Amino acid sequence: MCGIVGYVGHRQAAEVILDGLKRLEYRGYDSAGLVISDSERVLNVMKRAGKLKVLSDAFRTQPLTGTLGLGHTRWATHGKPNDINAHPHLSEDGKLAVIHNGIIENYLPLRARLSAEGHTFASETDTEVLVHLIEAHYQGDLVAAVQAALREVHGAYAIVVSHADHELIVAARATSPLVIGLGQGENFVASDVPALLPYTREVIFLRDGDMALLAKDGVTVTDFGGVVLRRDSAIIDWDAEAAEKGGYPHYMLKEIFEQPVVLQNTLGGRLAANGTDVTLELSLDPASFNRVVITAAGTAYYSGLVGEYLIEKLARLPVEVEVASEFRYREPVIDSRTLVVVVSQSGETIDTLEALREAKRQGAHTLAILNAKGSSISREADDVLYIHAGPEIGVASTKAYMAMLAAFELLAIWLGRARGTLSAALAAELIAELRHTPALVEAALKAREQVAAIAEAFKGKSDYLFLGRGVNFPTALEGALKLKEISYIHAEAYATGEMKHGPIALIDDDMPVVAIATASALYDKTVSNIQEVRARDGIVIALASEGDEAIKAHADYVITAPRTMELISPMVNVVPLQLLAYETAARLGLDVDQPRNLAKSVTVE
Ligand code: F6R
């Protein structure tokens, strides 16, 4: 949430910063700004409400030169997205600049105190208290002033600071992510890796309580008290191209189409040659717990609901799934016999991170299903199962969801085999089908034309209902979430059998109902529920398995999905629903990759 880029070196800082911010724009896009220190050591600022493009266009007409600078894309928390509230914020003498991601929780008393001391505030942001606080402590030593200011603030934040009199960037992290990029005669700081990929692969992930001092010739990491810390660098294996659109009009579409390859990467090397087992490098002992709790947010939470179904079925362990923002405040009943699984693409979602911390405090063994290496969750979980989805830039998650589903398939089979609840025969069948999933998902992508016709027909609707049952109830939830997020069409999802207990009152001849009716043990019951919709003049869009001719008699539109085992089907069935959301939003001319009000990687509560 909020993109930060800082640069010190030999290049034109603004070029690096604008390029980096472009790659981080998924983190926030309601306003943007940058500050560049010029050859006279004057800080020049440019800030604009709106998308980064507004800032870039302004920059082209009035370039700022200099080899040290900071930039920011904002996702507003305190204060409307306008030019004044955009970052960076500068001190009254114009010599100190601060950029911030996160929330300074005690900003109100600090603002009152600083105002009483004579400081004049220009913006409504919590960030600006940092500027005045650092300024109040500054006596020629920037690092000491930042340290003193940080002793007075609390909250979850990442900041970068520069001062006209120093060729230095000071960065500090308390929960919100920051990564340092190491170069030759140049160094970088950013809130996420994609900003650094064109320049360097060698990075240091800052930890909570770390400060970094970046000069062009080196980087020093200390704690907030100035004690030097050893932080090893890591080499990032994502290539810059993976974070580009590669000819697709939107990242989201590219990421939907990448899913077959993503599955190869998630499953790769984990399906044992014997055909009946999976290999996971986990330290957890499957015999040591009697319960599983899965917690996550949004799309990752829905993958957990599929995980619940799979683990209960294959490993016969009781599973509960809860959204992380609820879990952490609920005094959950967990102990050392509970396996707590957190799921996250970014590894930085604050609700999920705090849920993990709560689980650890209660003595549970924690396993993280994660995409981003080096993320906060990766460092704090007892075990990590990486999904290897590569960089996901579209704000609406697609390929990471697919990879999370694959990870839950692996985990459930692994647990089932280790606990003796999954027969070799069923394991072999599942594993053979998993090997086939890249091809199945490739085939599912072919539904794009059918889906496009439906999107065209219903793009003007204001409501949609999604129905699914069993392992595909979460698929319905995810389909509805995707549609709401990017097309702003209200969409609800219900378990198909639950429809008659209330939502059926909504059915009329105006609202499309997407019913997942692929091959399953409850297919006949699903068809009966569809008939209940039709009997009330509802518009039925059925998602059915290839070769199901009978469904045509019950549906106004049919989307065909490749036939597969029911336990694997969520991976196949979600694809047309992702495409339906995409095709609808694209037809409405909406900003698919950066939908309004959203940001990827939600690092505030
Ligand atoms: C939906 C979406 C969000 C995220 C959620 C968790 O398309 O992207 O609902 O799934 O914010 O994010 P991570 O997985 O990064 O923890």
XYZ file of C-alpha atoms and ligand atoms in Angstrom:
621
model
C 0.000 0.000 0.000
C 1.637 3.242 -1.227
C 4.657 2.900 -3.478
C 7.997 4.306 -2.401
C 11.127 4.682 -4.528
C 14.356 6.401 -3.502
C 17.548 6.727 -5.529
C 21.073 8.019 -4.957
C 23.799 7.518 -7.568
C 24.936 8.732 -10.959
C 21.745 8.551 -13.025
C 19.017 11.163 -13.279
C 17.074 10.263 -10.150
C 13.692 11.327 -11.529
C 13.922 8.835 -14.422
C 14.641 5.960 -12.026
C 11.919 7.087 -9.641
C 9.172 7.542 -12.242
C 10.066 4.213 -13.817
C 10.051 2.527 -10.396
C 6.777 4.148 -9.373
C 5.194 2.921 -12.583
C 6.123 -0.617 -11.547
C 4.682 -0.018 -8.078
C 1.567 1.837 -9.113
C -0.523 -1.211 -8.124
C 0.230 -0.234 -4.509
C -1.701 3.031 -4.683
C -2.694 5.437 -7.377
C -4.702 8.326 -6.058
C -1.834 10.827 -6.204
C 1.907 10.841 -6.754
C 4.896 13.021 -6.111
C 8.661 13.255 -6.169
C 11.443 15.374 -4.773
C 14.831 15.771 -6.445
C 17.936 17.310 -4.935
C 19.586 19.421 -7.679
C 23.259 20.273 -8.217
C 22.845 23.369 -6.013
C 21.533 21.114 -3.242
C 18.042 22.557 -3.519
C 15.066 20.218 -3.094
C 12.603 20.558 -5.974
C 9.171 19.015 -5.536
C 6.405 18.047 -7.893
C 3.120 16.518 -6.665
C -0.122 15.782 -8.478
C -3.491 14.317 -7.534
C -4.538 11.445 -9.793
C -2.659 8.693 -11.487
C 1.086 8.634 -11.902
C 0.613 9.657 -15.538
C -0.551 13.105 -14.425
C 2.741 13.536 -12.577
C 4.820 12.065 -15.429
C 3.158 14.414 -17.945
C 3.835 17.411 -15.701
C 7.423 16.232 -15.295
C 7.961 16.027 -19.078
C 7.056 19.697 -19.439
C 9.180 20.742 -16.477
C 11.893 18.139 -15.768
C 13.708 18.113 -12.443
C 17.370 17.219 -12.600
C 19.602 15.733 -9.924
C 21.014 12.391 -8.849
C 19.260 11.980 -5.512
C 15.517 11.804 -5.062
C 12.457 10.218 -3.539
C 9.075 9.384 -5.065
C 5.700 8.118 -3.919
C 2.345 6.869 -5.176
C -0.317 7.276 -2.536
C -3.278 5.261 -1.296
C -4.979 7.798 0.944
C -5.535 7.041 4.613
C -5.554 10.488 6.249
C -6.700 13.341 4.049
C -8.255 13.398 0.592
C -6.186 12.578 -2.465
C -5.239 16.081 -3.594
C -1.986 17.866 -4.518
C -1.377 19.105 -0.995
C -1.840 15.772 0.746
C 0.316 13.974 -1.847
C 3.834 13.041 -0.733
C 6.607 14.112 -0.351
C 5.975 16.526 2.507
C 8.549 19.226 3.053
C 9.634 21.220 6.077
C 8.786 24.912 6.139
C 12.348 25.858 5.105
C 12.067 23.420 2.173
C 15.213 21.519 3.194
C 13.754 18.307 4.589
C 11.536 15.870 2.645
C 9.636 12.870 3.978
C 7.721 10.119 2.235
C 5.713 7.635 4.189
C 3.689 4.457 3.813
C 1.481 3.278 6.689
C -0.097 5.101 9.590
C 1.392 7.197 12.389
C -1.164 6.283 15.030
C -0.357 9.038 17.545
C -0.257 11.815 14.962
C -3.082 13.843 16.533
C -1.383 14.564 19.906
C 1.923 15.101 18.095
C 0.314 17.532 15.688
C -1.300 19.431 18.562
C 2.016 19.660 20.407
C 4.006 20.715 17.355
C 1.376 23.306 16.398
C 1.573 24.732 19.917
C 5.343 24.904 19.474
C 4.855 27.064 16.383
C 4.924 24.564 13.504
C 2.476 25.309 10.694
C 0.859 22.333 8.994
C 0.001 22.466 5.312
C -1.746 19.114 4.814
C -4.267 16.871 6.549
C -1.922 13.876 6.574
C -0.459 11.957 9.482
C 2.823 11.975 7.547
C 3.400 15.670 8.004
C 3.942 15.296 11.765
C 7.069 13.326 10.900
C 8.454 16.217 8.903
C 7.947 18.678 11.749
C 9.177 16.231 14.328
C 12.398 15.481 12.435
C 12.848 19.196 11.790
C 12.397 19.897 15.504
C 15.162 17.418 16.349
C 17.509 18.390 13.520
C 20.783 19.974 14.572
C 22.947 19.107 11.578
C 22.786 15.319 11.951
C 19.944 13.923 9.822
C 20.274 10.366 11.069
C 20.151 11.420 14.726
C 17.103 13.614 14.030
C 15.227 10.750 12.354
C 16.107 8.402 15.228
C 14.888 10.918 17.797
C 11.646 11.493 15.894
C 10.943 7.787 15.523
C 11.277 7.307 19.260
C 8.201 9.517 19.592
C 5.912 7.925 17.017
C 4.061 4.683 16.998
C 2.230 2.872 14.232
C 3.028 0.680 11.257
C 5.088 2.555 8.719
C 7.948 2.748 6.279
C 9.586 6.128 5.694
C 12.270 7.617 3.500
C 13.821 10.966 4.299
C 16.248 13.288 2.563
C 17.723 16.665 3.470
C 19.180 19.306 1.150
C 22.458 19.397 3.116
C 23.185 15.657 2.929
C 23.790 13.339 -0.030
C 22.010 10.640 1.853
C 18.665 8.874 2.045
C 17.516 7.651 5.438
C 14.969 4.833 5.348
C 13.250 3.191 8.294
C 10.834 0.346 8.614
C 8.278 -0.484 11.302
C 6.079 -3.199 9.752
C 5.484 -1.692 6.276
C 7.857 -3.237 3.737
C 11.046 -1.683 2.361
C 13.689 -3.276 0.208
C 17.138 -1.882 -0.599
C 18.617 -2.410 -4.065
C 22.398 -2.553 -4.212
C 24.161 -1.164 -7.280
C 27.635 -0.027 -8.370
C 28.039 3.602 -7.348
C 24.276 3.826 -6.872
C 21.723 2.496 -4.428
C 17.964 2.221 -4.358
C 15.171 1.829 -1.866
C 11.626 0.786 -2.698
C 8.555 -0.667 -1.135
C 8.638 -3.675 -3.442
C 11.056 -5.556 -5.671
C 9.567 -4.787 -9.148
C 10.796 -1.183 -8.892
C 14.379 -2.432 -8.656
C 14.397 -5.168 -11.289
C 15.659 -3.082 -14.251
C 18.670 -1.933 -12.206
C 19.729 -4.654 -9.816
C 18.821 -8.110 -8.545
C 20.855 -7.803 -5.363
C 18.590 -6.687 -2.541
C 18.369 -6.409 1.219
C 14.915 -6.833 2.742
C 14.738 -4.515 5.733
C 13.208 -5.948 8.888
C 11.022 -4.255 11.449
C 13.104 -1.828 13.462
C 15.762 -1.467 10.739
C 17.078 1.858 9.489
C 19.124 2.093 6.309
C 21.471 4.915 5.369
C 21.915 5.031 1.620
C 24.776 6.917 0.026
C 25.842 6.363 -3.567
C 28.855 4.320 -2.461
C 27.257 2.151 0.163
C 24.422 1.200 2.425
C 24.551 0.777 6.194
C 21.768 -0.886 8.132
C 21.337 -0.035 11.805
C 18.650 -0.303 14.428
C 16.731 2.827 15.432
C 19.431 3.480 18.041
C 22.289 3.471 15.499
C 23.739 0.029 16.269
C 25.053 -1.415 13.001
C 23.267 -4.629 11.966
C 24.417 -7.339 9.615
C 21.882 -7.905 6.882
C 22.811 -10.331 4.116
C 21.729 -9.491 0.605
C 19.601 -11.833 -1.493
C 19.520 -12.327 -5.247
C 16.075 -12.024 -6.837
C 15.416 -14.517 -9.599
C 12.356 -12.763 -11.091
C 13.264 -11.145 -14.359
C 12.203 -7.643 -15.306
C 10.175 -8.999 -18.214
C 7.974 -10.982 -15.839
C 6.850 -7.656 -14.417
C 6.005 -6.190 -17.855
C 2.774 -6.508 -19.835
C 4.355 -8.584 -22.618
C 1.964 -7.429 -25.365
C -1.242 -7.836 -23.334
C -3.432 -4.752 -22.900
C -3.569 -5.299 -19.147
C -1.486 -7.061 -16.504
C -4.577 -8.867 -15.322
C -5.145 -10.502 -18.703
C -1.482 -11.413 -18.953
C -1.589 -12.946 -15.494
C -4.756 -14.932 -16.298
C -3.016 -16.327 -19.382
C 0.160 -17.091 -17.422
C -1.680 -19.539 -15.181
C -0.694 -22.744 -16.994
C 2.990 -21.832 -16.571
C 2.433 -20.748 -12.996
C 0.999 -24.175 -12.228
C 4.090 -25.830 -13.652
C 6.177 -23.712 -11.308
C 4.022 -24.346 -8.231
C 3.847 -28.082 -8.806
C 7.345 -28.467 -10.288
C 9.559 -30.882 -8.342
C 6.862 -31.472 -5.736
C 5.041 -34.412 -7.336
C 7.116 -37.453 -6.412
C 8.288 -39.843 -9.118
C 6.491 -42.753 -7.422
C 3.216 -41.145 -8.504
C 1.541 -41.500 -5.096
C 3.215 -38.843 -2.952
C 4.191 -35.210 -2.911
C 7.464 -33.811 -1.618
C 7.269 -30.710 0.527
C 10.198 -29.318 2.441
C 8.355 -28.594 5.647
C 9.581 -29.013 9.198
C 6.131 -29.639 10.629
C 5.272 -33.082 11.945
C 1.842 -34.094 10.576
C 1.295 -36.339 13.619
C 1.756 -33.509 16.097
C -1.490 -31.611 15.632
C -5.177 -32.396 15.703
C -6.631 -29.351 14.012
C -5.914 -26.859 11.245
C -6.855 -23.180 11.210
C -6.461 -21.256 7.944
C -6.472 -17.485 7.996
C -5.984 -14.921 5.204
C -7.659 -11.986 3.489
C -9.715 -11.555 0.314
C -8.868 -13.874 -2.517
C -6.247 -15.654 -0.396
C -9.029 -16.354 2.141
C -11.132 -17.950 -0.581
C -8.218 -20.216 -1.486
C -8.258 -21.204 2.197
C -11.911 -22.220 1.903
C -10.917 -24.601 -0.898
C -8.041 -25.738 1.343
C -10.528 -26.529 4.109
C -12.491 -28.756 1.828
C -9.388 -30.563 0.541
C -7.698 -31.070 3.911
C -10.858 -32.310 5.602
C -11.529 -34.686 2.745
C -8.038 -36.048 2.212
C -6.369 -35.705 5.616
C -9.485 -36.044 7.813
C -8.415 -33.170 10.041
C -10.916 -30.599 11.287
C -10.264 -27.274 9.569
C -11.552 -23.795 10.314
C -11.042 -20.837 8.004
C -11.330 -17.251 9.112
C -10.590 -13.844 7.658
C -7.396 -12.590 9.260
C -8.810 -9.229 10.374
C -11.335 -11.094 12.560
C -9.074 -13.898 13.709
C -6.482 -11.675 15.300
C -8.916 -9.866 17.602
C -11.051 -12.830 18.587
C -8.838 -14.525 21.172
C -8.873 -17.649 19.003
C -8.681 -21.000 20.791
C -5.473 -22.493 19.469
C -2.548 -24.308 21.039
C 0.554 -26.292 20.174
C -1.634 -29.015 18.647
C -3.049 -26.545 16.099
C -1.477 -25.990 12.707
C -2.188 -22.409 11.654
C -1.872 -21.822 7.919
C -1.666 -18.213 6.697
C -1.999 -17.520 2.976
C -0.754 -14.410 1.214
C 0.469 -13.320 -2.183
C 2.365 -10.302 -0.919
C 3.430 -11.665 2.462
C 2.855 -8.125 3.763
C -0.913 -7.930 4.368
C -0.994 -6.495 7.856
C -4.116 -8.389 8.955
C -2.564 -11.683 7.920
C 0.812 -10.825 9.437
C -0.807 -9.936 12.751
C -2.919 -13.106 12.652
C 0.305 -15.074 12.219
C 1.834 -13.291 15.193
C -1.261 -14.027 17.297
C -1.061 -17.716 16.346
C 2.608 -17.820 17.344
C 1.867 -16.136 20.667
C -0.670 -18.886 21.349
C 1.966 -21.546 20.647
C 0.644 -22.874 17.331
C 2.929 -24.197 14.611
C 2.595 -21.783 11.686
C 2.826 -22.496 7.984
C 2.695 -19.716 5.384
C 1.552 -20.319 1.806
C 3.262 -17.385 0.153
C 4.327 -15.825 -3.105
C 6.732 -13.017 -2.161
C 10.127 -14.142 -0.961
C 11.782 -12.015 1.689
C 8.392 -10.711 2.846
C 7.551 -10.146 6.505
C 5.428 -13.272 6.728
C 8.178 -15.376 5.155
C 10.525 -14.399 7.961
C 8.124 -14.992 10.805
C 6.331 -18.215 9.870
C 7.761 -21.526 11.140
C 7.383 -23.083 7.696
C 6.875 -21.586 4.243
C 5.377 -23.212 1.175
C 6.170 -20.899 -1.736
C 3.674 -20.816 -4.596
C 6.155 -19.485 -7.205
C 3.565 -17.399 -9.076
C 6.112 -14.691 -10.005
C 5.311 -10.992 -9.721
C 1.585 -10.273 -9.731
C 0.963 -6.667 -10.746
C -2.769 -6.545 -11.524
C -4.487 -5.399 -8.363
C -7.124 -8.113 -8.721
C -5.390 -11.359 -7.873
C -5.647 -14.169 -10.436
C -2.516 -16.238 -10.939
C -1.614 -16.115 -7.251
C -5.064 -17.576 -6.441
C -4.441 -20.374 -8.927
C -1.066 -21.123 -7.361
C -2.556 -21.018 -3.850
C -5.112 -23.627 -4.914
C -2.310 -25.810 -6.251
C -0.419 -25.384 -2.974
C -3.474 -26.511 -0.982
C -3.834 -29.549 -3.242
C -0.207 -30.434 -2.487
C -0.582 -29.803 1.230
C -3.773 -31.851 1.527
C -2.245 -34.803 -0.327
C 0.945 -34.540 1.745
C -1.007 -34.484 5.011
C -3.335 -37.236 3.883
C -0.479 -39.533 2.920
C 1.493 -38.799 6.089
C -1.549 -39.402 8.297
C -2.568 -42.552 6.443
C -5.994 -41.165 5.549
C -5.403 -40.940 1.791
C -5.060 -44.177 -0.132
C -2.220 -44.609 -2.609
C -4.833 -45.194 -5.310
C -6.679 -41.887 -4.787
C -3.369 -40.056 -4.313
C -2.157 -41.454 -7.631
C -5.340 -40.341 -9.358
C -5.096 -36.828 -7.901
C -1.417 -36.495 -8.706
C -1.923 -37.652 -12.283
C -4.683 -35.044 -12.662
C -2.546 -32.347 -11.038
C 0.169 -33.034 -13.620
C -2.505 -32.407 -16.190
C -3.707 -29.071 -14.694
C -1.478 -26.789 -16.819
C -3.142 -28.300 -19.907
C -6.599 -28.157 -18.324
C -6.204 -24.489 -17.452
C -4.873 -23.806 -20.943
C -8.049 -25.408 -22.288
C -10.211 -23.420 -19.846
C -8.782 -20.204 -21.301
C -10.471 -21.101 -24.588
C -13.801 -20.122 -23.009
C -12.818 -16.492 -23.551
C -15.043 -16.105 -26.613
C -18.129 -17.563 -24.913
C -17.427 -15.368 -21.912
C -16.920 -12.244 -24.026
C -20.395 -12.670 -25.550
C -21.899 -12.905 -22.063
C -19.927 -9.889 -20.864
C -21.219 -7.934 -23.845
C -24.817 -8.972 -23.189
C -24.757 -8.115 -19.492
C -22.250 -5.304 -19.143
C -25.068 -2.879 -18.354
C -26.408 -4.892 -15.402
C -26.032 -3.603 -11.904
C -26.250 -6.928 -10.037
C -25.040 -10.485 -10.516
C -25.543 -13.606 -8.420
C -22.959 -16.399 -8.335
C -23.835 -19.883 -7.118
C -21.538 -22.787 -6.387
C -21.507 -25.641 -3.939
C -19.008 -27.890 -2.199
C -15.452 -27.243 -3.264
C -16.771 -24.742 -5.815
C -18.634 -22.512 -3.363
C -15.351 -20.595 -2.890
C -15.095 -20.423 -6.709
C -18.437 -18.600 -6.741
C -17.186 -16.241 -4.012
C -14.019 -15.542 -5.970
C -15.955 -15.011 -9.231
C -18.197 -12.462 -7.497
C -15.242 -10.700 -5.873
C -13.398 -10.390 -9.192
C -16.475 -8.909 -10.877
C -17.117 -6.368 -8.102
C -13.490 -5.331 -7.829
C -12.862 -4.438 -11.417
C -16.281 -3.778 -12.997
C -17.948 -2.173 -9.927
C -21.002 -4.346 -10.586
C -22.566 -5.521 -7.362
C -22.155 -9.296 -7.176
C -23.030 -11.733 -4.434
C -22.172 -15.379 -4.075
C -24.157 -18.045 -2.302
C -23.814 -21.737 -1.736
C -26.238 -23.073 -4.348
C -28.316 -24.992 -1.825
C -28.615 -21.908 0.367
C -30.278 -19.834 -2.349
C -33.751 -20.991 -1.456
C -33.249 -19.710 2.096
C -33.341 -16.063 1.104
C -31.505 -14.877 -2.009
C -34.118 -16.497 -4.223
C -36.233 -13.414 -3.469
C -33.815 -11.449 -5.669
C -34.385 -13.588 -8.742
C -36.132 -11.783 -11.577
C -35.754 -11.510 -15.338
C -33.083 -8.837 -15.009
C -30.277 -10.225 -12.854
C -27.831 -12.716 -14.385
C -27.172 -15.779 -12.228
C -23.878 -17.581 -12.811
C -24.351 -21.156 -11.647
C -21.349 -23.461 -11.369
C -22.685 -26.795 -12.556
C -19.592 -28.741 -13.529
C -19.353 -32.487 -12.964
C -19.658 -33.264 -9.268
C -21.326 -35.600 -6.815
C -24.077 -33.011 -6.353
C -24.604 -32.231 -10.032
C -28.271 -33.311 -10.018
C -29.058 -31.190 -6.993
C -27.344 -28.226 -8.642
C -29.495 -28.670 -11.751
C -32.614 -28.698 -9.540
C -31.496 -25.411 -7.972
C -30.932 -23.952 -11.448
C -34.447 -24.967 -12.376
C -35.691 -23.066 -9.339
C -34.026 -19.961 -10.776
C -35.495 -20.546 -14.215
C -38.949 -21.106 -12.757
C -38.775 -17.541 -11.501
C -37.703 -16.155 -14.899
C -34.071 -15.856 -13.756
C -31.311 -15.524 -16.369
C -29.056 -18.558 -15.981
C -25.439 -18.625 -17.118
C -24.295 -22.164 -16.421
C -20.636 -23.132 -16.121
C -20.724 -26.754 -17.198
C -18.270 -29.522 -18.011
C -17.360 -30.226 -21.605
C -19.755 -32.723 -23.142
C -22.681 -31.825 -20.866
C -25.370 -31.400 -23.490
C -28.230 -31.735 -21.017
C -27.389 -28.471 -19.278
C -28.410 -26.488 -22.361
C -32.051 -27.216 -21.595
C -31.705 -25.462 -18.241
C -29.575 -22.437 -19.047
C -29.785 -19.296 -21.145
C -26.022 -19.311 -21.679
C -23.471 -22.066 -21.190
C -19.781 -21.619 -20.533
C -17.805 -24.784 -21.089
C -15.032 -25.880 -18.753
C -12.735 -28.871 -19.334
C -13.847 -31.966 -17.444
C -11.756 -32.861 -14.419
C -11.968 -34.456 -10.966
C -14.243 -32.561 -8.603
C -11.408 -31.979 -6.128
C -9.317 -30.342 -8.849
C -12.183 -28.447 -10.482
C -11.806 -25.115 -8.582
C -8.548 -24.568 -10.488
C -10.281 -24.992 -13.818
C -13.611 -23.342 -12.990
C -12.204 -20.085 -11.711
C -10.646 -19.289 -15.110
C -13.874 -18.403 -17.007
C -15.026 -16.365 -14.005
C -11.780 -14.379 -14.025
C -12.307 -13.821 -17.743
C -15.927 -12.753 -17.211
C -14.801 -10.059 -14.774
C -12.026 -8.974 -17.134
C -14.166 -8.884 -20.282
C -16.911 -6.968 -18.475
C -14.590 -4.329 -16.999
C -12.687 -3.948 -20.280
C -15.982 -3.381 -22.132
C -17.007 -0.770 -19.603
C -13.721 1.018 -20.283
C -12.651 0.702 -16.658
C -9.136 0.631 -15.324
C -8.751 -3.124 -15.008
C -5.314 -3.146 -13.390
C -5.920 -0.314 -10.971
C -9.555 -0.371 -9.890
C -10.820 2.562 -7.856
C -10.231 2.634 -4.096
C -8.110 -0.525 -4.084
C -4.428 -1.170 -3.671
C -2.394 -4.315 -3.743
C -0.643 -5.393 -0.570
C -2.803 -3.874 2.145
C -0.355 -2.808 4.817
C -2.761 -0.772 6.921
C -5.517 -2.104 9.160
C -8.489 -9.576 -4.581
C -7.242 -9.296 -3.912
C -7.271 -9.124 -2.440
C -6.086 -9.884 -1.821
C -6.019 -9.629 -0.322
C -4.890 -10.405 0.333
O -8.334 -9.650 -5.966
O -6.223 -9.199 -4.527
O -8.482 -9.546 -1.894
O -6.246 -11.244 -2.093
O -5.840 -8.262 -0.084
O -3.658 -10.069 -0.220
P -2.373 -10.973 -0.002
O -2.615 -12.266 -0.695
O -1.238 -10.203 -0.578
O -2.236 -11.179 1.485
